[in-house]
Tab-separated table of C-alpha atoms in Angstrom:
chain	number	residue	atom	x	y	z
A	205	MET	CA	99.214	88.827	94.982
A	206	PRO	CA	101.863	91.541	95.193
A	207	ASN	CA	103.298	92.545	98.516
A	208	LYS	CA	101.483	95.889	98.403
A	209	HIS	CA	98.439	97.479	99.993
A	210	PHE	CA	95.525	98.578	97.851
A	211	CYS	CA	95.364	102.325	97.284
A	212	GLN	CA	93.392	103.989	100.076
A	213	GLY	CA	92.210	106.878	97.878
A	214	PRO	CA	88.429	107.299	98.157
A	215	THR	CA	87.883	107.711	94.394
A	216	CYS	CA	90.857	105.771	92.995
A	217	HIS	CA	88.511	103.101	91.608
A	218	GLU	CA	86.362	105.691	89.796
A	219	LYS	CA	89.035	107.365	87.638
A	220	PRO	CA	88.784	106.084	84.037
A	221	THR	CA	92.421	105.542	83.056
A	222	THR	CA	93.738	102.720	80.896
A	223	ASP	CA	95.885	101.197	83.635
A	224	ARG	CA	92.848	100.884	85.925
A	225	PHE	CA	90.570	99.398	83.239
A	226	LEU	CA	90.018	95.620	83.155
A	227	LYS	CA	88.700	94.923	79.653
A	228	SER	CA	87.565	91.335	80.258
A	229	ARG	CA	85.032	92.386	82.905
A	230	GLY	CA	84.389	96.015	81.907
A	231	VAL	CA	85.332	97.430	85.303
A	232	ILE	CA	87.634	100.125	86.610
A	233	ARG	CA	89.697	98.915	89.560
A	234	GLY	CA	91.682	100.783	92.164
A	235	ARG	CA	95.462	100.581	91.852
A	236	TYR	CA	97.990	99.045	94.178
A	237	ALA	CA	99.969	101.458	96.343
A	238	TYR	CA	103.225	102.835	94.955
A	239	ALA	CA	105.670	101.127	97.354
A	240	LYS	CA	105.840	97.578	98.710
A	241	ILE	CA	104.918	96.947	102.334
A	242	ASP	CA	108.439	95.969	103.356
A	243	GLU	CA	110.335	98.664	101.397
A	244	THR	CA	112.621	100.882	103.457
A	245	GLN	CA	114.221	103.101	100.812
A	246	TYR	CA	111.320	105.524	100.351
A	247	TYR	CA	111.341	108.880	102.089
A	248	CYS	CA	107.635	108.926	102.787
A	249	GLU	CA	105.817	106.075	104.536
A	250	SER	CA	102.552	107.102	102.871
A	251	ASP	CA	103.810	105.672	99.556
A	252	LYS	CA	102.921	102.275	101.035
A	253	TYR	CA	99.222	103.258	101.146
A	254	PHE	CA	98.557	105.454	98.098
A	255	CYS	CA	99.197	105.152	94.361
A	256	SER	CA	99.601	108.891	93.762
A	257	GLN	CA	99.728	112.291	95.423
A	258	ALA	CA	96.176	113.005	94.194
A	259	CYS	CA	94.786	109.938	95.989
A	260	LYS	CA	96.721	110.891	99.126
A	261	ASN	CA	95.252	114.419	99.109
A	262	GLU	CA	91.700	113.148	98.461
A	263	TRP	CA	91.982	110.747	101.400
A	264	LEU	CA	93.266	113.505	103.674
A	265	ASN	CA	90.470	115.886	102.619
A	266	LYS	CA	87.879	113.215	103.322
A	267	ASN	CA	89.292	111.920	106.623
A	268	MET	CA	90.865	114.982	108.234
A	269	GLU	CA	88.082	115.340	110.792
A	270	CYS	CA	88.621	111.732	111.912
A	271	VAL	CA	92.343	112.402	112.262
A	272	ARG	CA	91.734	115.570	114.297
A	273	ALA	CA	89.197	113.823	116.550
A	274	ARG	CA	91.519	110.795	116.865
A	275	THR	CA	88.798	108.377	115.803
A	276	VAL	CA	89.129	105.269	113.670
A	277	VAL	CA	89.696	105.791	109.958
A	278	PRO	CA	88.610	102.800	107.826
A	279	PHE	CA	91.386	100.814	106.127
A	280	ILE	CA	90.588	99.323	102.715
A	281	SER	CA	91.699	95.691	102.580
A	282	HIS	CA	90.029	94.696	99.289
A	283	ARG	CA	90.305	96.013	95.746
A	284	ARG	CA	87.374	98.266	94.886
A	285	GLU	CA	85.749	98.317	91.457
A	286	SER	CA	83.377	100.513	89.461
A	287	GLN	CA	81.095	98.677	87.030
A	288	GLY	CA	79.812	99.593	83.579
A	289	TYR	CA	82.688	100.846	81.411
A	290	HIS	CA	83.935	99.963	77.932
A	291	LYS	CA	86.935	100.900	75.816
A	292	VAL	CA	86.380	102.978	72.669
A	293	THR	CA	88.977	103.217	69.887
A	294	GLU	CA	88.811	106.355	67.766
A	295	ASP	CA	90.659	106.524	64.449
A	296	SER	CA	91.769	110.023	63.446
A	297	GLY	CA	93.216	108.952	60.112
A	298	TYR	CA	96.843	108.406	61.005
A	299	ARG	CA	96.609	107.557	64.713
A	300	LYS	CA	94.261	105.613	66.989
A	301	PHE	CA	93.150	106.934	70.351
A	302	ASN	CA	91.726	104.766	73.125
A	303	THR	CA	89.284	106.196	75.622
A	304	ILE	CA	87.211	104.615	78.360
A	305	GLU	CA	83.544	105.565	78.542
A	306	ARG	CA	80.763	104.796	80.989
A	307	ILE	CA	77.956	102.615	79.658
A	308	ASP	CA	74.496	103.996	80.310
A	309	ASN	CA	72.171	101.000	80.719
A	310	ARG	CA	69.134	103.059	81.642
A	311	THR	CA	66.207	102.940	79.241
A	312	GLU	CA	63.980	105.978	78.949
A	313	ILE	CA	60.276	105.583	78.381
A	314	ASP	CA	58.638	108.286	76.279
């Protein structure tokens, strides 16, 4: 396991990007944080807890009231996953495009 925290972003594990997609299990996983736990060269300490600025801002929007009230904010110590995705390859003639789509397993009764 890398010497990094898991990204603390509340929706990091729900964003369908190719680097988050695990094809063998069909899940989207949260990323590791940008910086290693013991790194000292980074300007911002928050790089040790978030994979991107977007995840950092989402976390702050969600937990700002807890920060203001000085209450406990939960720390994510496991890698979160979202189930039910598959990779789709589209051929446009001269180039292939890969996208990740959600699988809808619901059956509708008429």
